């Protein structure tokens, strides 16, 4: 390190050609010592020197691009790759592969896909090919170009059938391109093959919805029973509601009521599924003659009308329906109480 410091101090005194050689050696030594920033400082002037050897300059720019990418300095990496490309390298694959990653990180998806297409046209190993395919598929998915993304996902699964994320995304792609039967099959396959994956409950919910649309209620319910484990409120509540409906449809009213009440126990204004469960619970309680418990649900629903709610706001309509039902039940209960009082006041015929 002392010798290297002395060499760098003498650098300005050396002829230009010798300076370039010293910079190459010093840059290499700094890198061996793990001092990447110092190496960049030493090598950058050589890379910019138009009188320097073109091959060496290309190598340096590509090296600097890799360093910047490793440090997450994507703009610097892109600038280095542009300089590398300006020097017309004969083999562009390594630079192109890196550039695809850089463009993706810079959110320049169209350019990333275009660059990936060029890189994929050449002979590259499966590991790098998979990386390029994933970036292209992700970019196209991000831009809602589901049809264009489909062949990339399919090729990924050919190269790596155990890629759970891509297996799930295939279901999404088929669903968005309205190939609903294939979407259901893809989600079903995902659920069977990756039961411990974090996305399994989402896949199960989508599978349940698609099977329901096909009219296959039993297959849908099987999927909903898995989806109900989801930590996501929207999925859990929707699946729970479907399971509760099934219990009601099959005449298991006690279990249905318990299920609906469990779902409706939270704040009703936060979820349409909670409110729907509240309506069903209230109706079942009415059938059992438990008017006051039914009244409590209607009363809760009646209070969800937002202060600034528009006439077409479903919460406004629900709130008004519930208010009307509250008034009806309260009037009915009042009438019953009045009858009881009247009976109490009547004078008996015989003493």
Short mmCIF file of C-alpha atoms in Angstrom, two decimals:
data_model
loop_
_atom_site.label_atom_id
_atom_site.label_comp_id
_atom_site.label_asym_id
_atom_site.label_seq_id
_atom_site.Cartn_x
_atom_site.Cartn_y
_atom_site.Cartn_z
CA UNK A 1 0.00 0.00 0.00
CA UNK A 2 2.94 2.35 0.73
CA UNK A 3 4.47 1.54 -2.66
CA UNK A 4 1.11 2.15 -4.33
CA UNK A 5 0.79 5.52 -2.63
CA UNK A 6 4.26 6.49 -3.85
CA UNK A 7 3.42 5.36 -7.35
CA UNK A 8 0.30 7.52 -7.41
CA UNK A 9 2.25 10.53 -6.14
CA UNK A 10 4.71 10.13 -9.02
CA UNK A 11 1.94 9.65 -11.60
CA UNK A 12 1.74 13.29 -12.83
CA UNK A 13 5.47 13.24 -13.61
CA UNK A 14 5.26 10.24 -15.97
CA UNK A 15 4.73 10.33 -19.77
CA UNK A 16 1.10 9.90 -20.89
CA UNK A 17 1.54 6.34 -22.16
CA UNK A 18 3.23 5.26 -18.96
CA UNK A 19 0.53 7.03 -16.89
CA UNK A 20 -2.10 4.86 -18.53
CA UNK A 21 -0.19 1.67 -17.67
CA UNK A 22 0.30 2.84 -14.08
CA UNK A 23 -3.43 3.60 -13.78
CA UNK A 24 -4.30 0.10 -14.99
CA UNK A 25 -1.97 -1.52 -12.48
CA UNK A 26 -2.97 0.77 -9.64
CA UNK A 27 -6.64 0.21 -10.36
CA UNK A 28 -6.10 -3.56 -10.30
CA UNK A 29 -4.22 -3.35 -6.99
CA UNK A 30 -6.87 -1.16 -5.38
CA UNK A 31 -9.53 -3.68 -6.41
CA UNK A 32 -7.53 -6.55 -4.95
CA UNK A 33 -7.44 -4.57 -1.68
CA UNK A 34 -11.23 -4.13 -1.82
CA UNK A 35 -10.96 -0.37 -2.41
CA UNK A 36 -13.45 -0.09 -5.26
CA UNK A 37 -13.99 3.68 -5.02
CA UNK A 38 -10.27 4.36 -5.11
CA UNK A 39 -9.97 2.02 -8.11
CA UNK A 40 -12.70 3.97 -9.91
CA UNK A 41 -10.93 7.28 -9.28
CA UNK A 42 -7.71 5.89 -10.76
CA UNK A 43 -9.28 4.13 -13.77
CA UNK A 44 -11.83 6.77 -14.84
CA UNK A 45 -9.28 9.13 -16.48
CA UNK A 46 -7.98 6.23 -18.58
CA UNK A 47 -11.53 5.32 -19.64
CA UNK A 48 -12.12 8.90 -20.77
CA UNK A 49 -8.76 9.23 -22.54
CA UNK A 50 -9.51 9.08 -26.27
CA UNK A 51 -5.83 8.35 -26.98
CA UNK A 52 -5.90 5.23 -24.85
CA UNK A 53 -6.30 1.71 -26.20
CA UNK A 54 -9.96 1.24 -27.25
CA UNK A 55 -10.14 -2.35 -26.02
CA UNK A 56 -8.77 -1.40 -22.60
CA UNK A 57 -11.17 1.55 -22.38
CA UNK A 58 -14.14 -0.71 -23.19
CA UNK A 59 -13.05 -3.13 -20.47
CA UNK A 60 -12.75 -0.30 -17.95
CA UNK A 61 -16.15 1.20 -18.77
CA UNK A 62 -17.79 -2.22 -18.41
CA UNK A 63 -15.94 -2.80 -15.14
CA UNK A 64 -17.08 0.60 -13.82
CA UNK A 65 -20.65 -0.18 -14.87
CA UNK A 66 -20.56 -3.44 -12.89
CA UNK A 67 -19.17 -1.59 -9.86
CA UNK A 68 -21.88 1.08 -10.01
CA UNK A 69 -24.63 -1.51 -10.41
CA UNK A 70 -23.30 -3.49 -7.43
CA UNK A 71 -23.45 -0.29 -5.38
CA UNK A 72 -26.99 0.47 -6.56
CA UNK A 73 -25.79 3.56 -8.44
CA UNK A 74 -27.95 2.86 -11.47
CA UNK A 75 -27.56 6.21 -13.22
CA UNK A 76 -23.76 5.95 -13.05
CA UNK A 77 -23.98 2.38 -14.32
CA UNK A 78 -26.11 3.51 -17.26
CA UNK A 79 -23.67 6.30 -18.13
CA UNK A 80 -20.75 3.87 -18.04
CA UNK A 81 -22.59 1.46 -20.33
CA UNK A 82 -23.37 4.24 -22.79
CA UNK A 83 -19.64 5.05 -22.96
CA UNK A 84 -18.85 1.35 -23.36
CA UNK A 85 -21.36 1.08 -26.20
CA UNK A 86 -19.94 4.16 -27.95
CA UNK A 87 -16.65 2.28 -28.32
CA UNK A 88 -18.38 -0.34 -30.52
CA UNK A 89 -17.54 -3.57 -28.70
CA UNK A 90 -17.57 -6.65 -30.93
CA UNK A 91 -19.30 -8.81 -28.28
CA UNK A 92 -22.08 -6.86 -26.66
CA UNK A 93 -23.83 -9.63 -24.72
CA UNK A 94 -22.30 -9.07 -21.30
CA UNK A 95 -22.90 -5.33 -21.47
CA UNK A 96 -26.43 -5.81 -22.79
CA UNK A 97 -27.33 -8.23 -20.00
CA UNK A 98 -26.11 -5.76 -17.38
CA UNK A 99 -27.82 -2.87 -19.18
CA UNK A 100 -31.18 -4.67 -19.05
CA UNK A 101 -30.90 -4.86 -15.26
CA UNK A 102 -29.87 -1.22 -15.04
CA UNK A 103 -32.73 -0.01 -17.24
CA UNK A 104 -35.21 -2.06 -15.21
CA UNK A 105 -33.96 -0.48 -11.99
CA UNK A 106 -34.28 2.97 -13.59
CA UNK A 107 -37.94 2.13 -14.46
CA UNK A 108 -37.18 2.36 -18.18
CA UNK A 109 -39.17 -0.74 -19.00
CA UNK A 110 -39.66 -0.32 -22.78
CA UNK A 111 -35.92 0.12 -23.25
CA UNK A 112 -35.22 -2.81 -20.91
CA UNK A 113 -37.49 -5.11 -22.94
CA UNK A 114 -35.89 -3.96 -26.20
CA UNK A 115 -32.39 -4.54 -24.85
CA UNK A 116 -33.37 -7.93 -23.41
CA UNK A 117 -34.67 -9.01 -26.82
CA UNK A 118 -31.25 -8.29 -28.32
CA UNK A 119 -29.45 -10.16 -25.55
CA UNK A 120 -31.80 -13.16 -25.75
CA UNK A 121 -31.11 -13.52 -29.45
CA UNK A 122 -27.59 -14.72 -28.69
CA UNK A 123 -26.22 -17.81 -26.98
CA UNK A 124 -26.35 -17.32 -23.20
CA UNK A 125 -26.49 -19.70 -20.25
CA UNK A 126 -29.84 -20.59 -18.67
CA UNK A 127 -29.21 -18.58 -15.51
CA UNK A 128 -28.74 -15.33 -17.42
CA UNK A 129 -31.54 -16.21 -19.81
CA UNK A 130 -33.92 -16.67 -16.89
CA UNK A 131 -32.93 -13.29 -15.49
CA UNK A 132 -33.63 -11.53 -18.80
CA UNK A 133 -36.93 -13.36 -19.25
CA UNK A 134 -38.07 -12.39 -15.74
CA UNK A 135 -37.26 -8.72 -16.30
CA UNK A 136 -39.05 -8.68 -19.66
CA UNK A 137 -42.11 -10.43 -18.21
CA UNK A 138 -42.19 -8.10 -15.19
CA UNK A 139 -41.96 -5.02 -17.40
CA UNK A 140 -44.75 -6.18 -19.69
CA UNK A 141 -46.92 -7.14 -16.72
CA UNK A 142 -46.31 -3.72 -15.19
CA UNK A 143 -47.53 -2.10 -18.42
CA UNK A 144 -50.60 -4.42 -18.50
CA UNK A 145 -49.34 -6.07 -21.70
CA UNK A 146 -50.52 -9.50 -20.59
CA UNK A 147 -50.63 -11.10 -24.03
CA UNK A 148 -47.06 -10.02 -24.75
CA UNK A 149 -45.92 -11.24 -21.32
CA UNK A 150 -47.39 -14.73 -21.73
CA UNK A 151 -44.63 -16.31 -23.87
CA UNK A 152 -41.95 -15.02 -21.49
CA UNK A 153 -43.68 -16.63 -18.49
CA UNK A 154 -44.13 -19.88 -20.41
CA UNK A 155 -40.45 -20.04 -21.32
CA UNK A 156 -39.45 -19.33 -17.71
CA UNK A 157 -41.53 -22.28 -16.55
CA UNK A 158 -39.94 -24.51 -19.18
CA UNK A 159 -36.48 -23.58 -17.89
CA UNK A 160 -37.51 -23.58 -14.23
CA UNK A 161 -40.78 -25.44 -13.51
CA UNK A 162 -40.38 -24.81 -9.76
CA UNK A 163 -40.60 -21.02 -10.06
CA UNK A 164 -43.62 -20.43 -7.80
CA UNK A 165 -43.91 -16.68 -8.49
CA UNK A 166 -44.08 -17.25 -12.23
CA UNK A 167 -46.50 -20.15 -11.83
CA UNK A 168 -48.84 -17.77 -9.98
CA UNK A 169 -48.37 -15.02 -12.56
CA UNK A 170 -49.35 -17.43 -15.33
CA UNK A 171 -52.78 -17.58 -13.69
CA UNK A 172 -52.93 -13.79 -13.63
CA UNK A 173 -51.92 -13.59 -17.31
CA UNK A 174 -54.53 -16.16 -18.40
CA UNK A 175 -57.18 -14.39 -16.34
CA UNK A 176 -56.38 -10.99 -17.81
CA UNK A 177 -56.42 -12.36 -21.35
CA UNK A 178 -59.81 -13.96 -20.57
CA UNK A 179 -58.55 -17.53 -20.90
CA UNK A 180 -60.50 -18.30 -17.75
CA UNK A 181 -60.39 -22.09 -17.92
CA UNK A 182 -56.61 -22.03 -18.26
CA UNK A 183 -56.42 -19.43 -15.50
CA UNK A 184 -58.36 -21.69 -13.12
CA UNK A 185 -56.14 -24.63 -14.04
CA UNK A 186 -53.01 -22.52 -13.43
CA UNK A 187 -54.23 -21.35 -10.02
CA UNK A 188 -55.29 -24.89 -9.13
CA UNK A 189 -51.88 -26.24 -10.09
CA UNK A 190 -50.20 -23.52 -8.04
CA UNK A 191 -52.30 -24.34 -4.96
CA UNK A 192 -51.47 -28.05 -5.28
CA UNK A 193 -47.76 -27.63 -5.97
CA UNK A 194 -46.91 -24.76 -3.62
CA UNK A 195 -49.17 -25.17 -0.55
CA UNK A 196 -46.79 -23.27 1.73
CA UNK A 197 -46.23 -20.26 -0.53
CA UNK A 198 -47.39 -16.82 0.74
CA UNK A 199 -49.51 -16.38 -2.42
CA UNK A 200 -51.43 -19.64 -1.98
CA UNK A 201 -54.47 -18.03 -0.35
CA UNK A 202 -54.67 -15.42 -3.12
CA UNK A 203 -54.44 -18.14 -5.75
CA UNK A 204 -57.12 -20.12 -3.90
CA UNK A 205 -59.43 -17.10 -3.81
CA UNK A 206 -59.00 -16.45 -7.55
CA UNK A 207 -59.58 -20.18 -8.17
CA UNK A 208 -62.76 -20.06 -6.10
CA UNK A 209 -64.08 -17.05 -8.02
CA UNK A 210 -63.37 -18.70 -11.37
CA UNK A 211 -64.93 -22.03 -10.37
CA UNK A 212 -67.98 -20.14 -9.11
CA UNK A 213 -68.26 -18.41 -12.49
CA UNK A 214 -68.16 -21.85 -14.15
CA UNK A 215 -71.01 -23.01 -11.91
CA UNK A 216 -68.80 -25.47 -10.05
CA UNK A 217 -69.85 -24.43 -6.56
CA UNK A 218 -68.28 -27.36 -4.72
CA UNK A 219 -64.86 -26.77 -6.26
CA UNK A 220 -65.24 -23.06 -5.50
CA UNK A 221 -66.05 -23.72 -1.83
CA UNK A 222 -63.05 -26.01 -1.50
CA UNK A 223 -60.87 -23.14 -2.70
CA UNK A 224 -62.62 -20.59 -0.44
CA UNK A 225 -61.93 -22.79 2.61
CA UNK A 226 -58.24 -22.41 1.85
CA UNK A 227 -58.52 -18.70 1.00
CA UNK A 228 -60.16 -17.96 4.36
CA UNK A 229 -56.70 -18.38 5.96
CA UNK A 230 -55.46 -15.29 4.15
CA UNK A 231 -54.02 -12.44 6.25
CA UNK A 232 -55.47 -10.00 3.72
CA UNK A 233 -58.79 -8.61 4.89
CA UNK A 234 -60.42 -8.46 1.46
CA UNK A 235 -59.63 -12.08 0.65
CA UNK A 236 -60.42 -13.45 4.10
CA UNK A 237 -63.76 -11.64 4.37
CA UNK A 238 -64.92 -12.47 0.85
CA UNK A 239 -64.06 -16.15 1.33
CA UNK A 240 -65.71 -16.22 4.78
CA UNK A 241 -68.86 -14.68 3.30
CA UNK A 242 -69.05 -17.36 0.59
CA UNK A 243 -68.62 -20.13 3.17
CA UNK A 244 -71.35 -18.57 5.31
CA UNK A 245 -73.69 -18.39 2.32
CA UNK A 246 -73.11 -22.07 1.66
CA UNK A 247 -74.05 -22.97 5.23
CA UNK A 248 -77.25 -20.94 4.89
CA UNK A 249 -78.10 -22.47 1.51
CA UNK A 250 -77.70 -25.97 2.97
CA UNK A 251 -80.05 -25.19 5.84
CA UNK A 252 -77.37 -25.15 8.51
CA UNK A 253 -78.80 -21.96 9.95
CA UNK A 254 -77.17 -22.10 13.38
CA UNK A 255 -73.70 -22.50 11.87
CA UNK A 256 -74.49 -19.90 9.20
CA UNK A 257 -75.58 -17.36 11.81
CA UNK A 258 -72.41 -17.92 13.84
CA UNK A 259 -70.29 -17.51 10.71
CA UNK A 260 -72.08 -14.36 9.57
CA UNK A 261 -71.88 -12.86 13.06
CA UNK A 262 -68.16 -13.57 13.28
CA UNK A 263 -67.65 -11.71 10.00
CA UNK A 264 -69.95 -8.82 10.99
CA UNK A 265 -68.27 -8.30 14.35
CA UNK A 266 -65.86 -5.70 12.94
CA UNK A 267 -66.49 -2.10 11.92
CA UNK A 268 -69.18 -2.32 9.23
CA UNK A 269 -68.22 0.87 7.43
CA UNK A 270 -64.83 -0.63 6.53
CA UNK A 271 -66.06 -3.55 4.43
CA UNK A 272 -68.95 -4.45 2.15
CA UNK A 273 -68.55 -8.10 3.18
CA UNK A 274 -69.06 -7.24 6.84
CA UNK A 275 -72.18 -5.27 5.96
CA UNK A 276 -73.52 -8.09 3.79
CA UNK A 277 -72.89 -10.51 6.65
CA UNK A 278 -74.73 -8.13 8.96
CA UNK A 279 -77.79 -8.19 6.67
CA UNK A 280 -77.81 -11.98 6.61
CA UNK A 281 -77.30 -12.28 10.37
CA UNK A 282 -80.17 -9.86 11.00
CA UNK A 283 -82.48 -11.78 8.65
CA UNK A 284 -81.66 -15.09 10.34
CA UNK A 285 -82.26 -13.57 13.76
CA UNK A 286 -85.65 -12.28 12.60
CA UNK A 287 -86.58 -15.80 11.53
CA UNK A 288 -85.75 -16.94 15.06
CA UNK A 289 -87.82 -14.16 16.56
CA UNK A 290 -84.77 -12.54 18.17
CA UNK A 291 -85.92 -9.06 17.28
CA UNK A 292 -83.62 -7.06 19.53
CA UNK A 293 -80.50 -8.78 18.25
CA UNK A 294 -81.67 -8.28 14.66
CA UNK A 295 -82.40 -4.65 15.49
CA UNK A 296 -78.82 -4.15 16.70
CA UNK A 297 -77.45 -5.17 13.28
CA UNK A 298 -79.86 -2.96 11.35
CA UNK A 299 -79.04 -0.10 13.71
CA UNK A 300 -75.30 -0.53 13.10
CA UNK A 301 -75.79 -0.60 9.32
CA UNK A 302 -78.02 2.49 9.47
CA UNK A 303 -75.14 4.48 10.98
CA UNK A 304 -72.71 3.99 8.09
CA UNK A 305 -74.15 6.77 5.92
CA UNK A 306 -71.22 9.16 5.27
CA UNK A 307 -71.89 12.83 5.90
CA UNK A 308 -70.85 13.73 2.35
CA UNK A 309 -72.31 10.63 0.72
CA UNK A 310 -73.83 11.02 -2.76
CA UNK A 311 -77.20 9.56 -3.70
CA UNK A 312 -75.55 6.82 -5.77
CA UNK A 313 -73.22 5.82 -2.92
CA UNK A 314 -74.14 2.21 -2.02
CA UNK A 315 -73.48 2.98 1.65
CA UNK A 316 -76.17 5.69 1.53
CA UNK A 317 -78.69 3.28 0.04
CA UNK A 318 -77.80 0.57 2.54
CA UNK A 319 -78.01 2.98 5.43
CA UNK A 320 -81.45 4.15 4.40
CA UNK A 321 -82.73 0.59 3.92
CA UNK A 322 -81.45 -0.32 7.37
CA UNK A 323 -83.01 2.79 8.89
CA UNK A 324 -86.37 1.84 7.40
CA UNK A 325 -86.06 -1.65 8.85
CA UNK A 326 -85.10 -0.23 12.26
CA UNK A 327 -88.25 1.89 12.23
CA UNK A 328 -90.41 -1.08 11.24
CA UNK A 329 -89.04 -3.36 13.95
CA UNK A 330 -89.19 -0.66 16.62
CA UNK A 331 -92.81 0.05 15.68
CA UNK A 332 -93.58 -3.68 15.83
CA UNK A 333 -91.92 -4.09 19.23
CA UNK A 334 -93.70 -1.01 20.52
CA UNK A 335 -97.02 -2.42 19.38
CA UNK A 336 -96.28 -5.69 21.21
CA UNK A 337 -95.45 -3.80 24.40
CA UNK A 338 -98.63 -1.75 24.15
CA UNK A 339 -100.67 -4.93 23.78
CA UNK A 340 -99.03 -6.41 26.86
CA UNK A 341 -99.78 -3.29 28.86
CA UNK A 342 -103.38 -3.31 27.65
CA UNK A 343 -103.80 -6.92 28.74
CA UNK A 344 -102.38 -6.10 32.16
CA UNK A 345 -104.86 -3.24 32.64
CA UNK A 346 -107.93 -5.24 31.70
CA UNK A 347 -110.34 -6.01 34.63
CA UNK A 348 -110.90 -9.75 34.99
CA UNK A 349 -114.53 -11.00 34.56
CA UNK A 350 -114.40 -13.17 37.63
CA UNK A 351 -112.73 -12.58 40.97
#
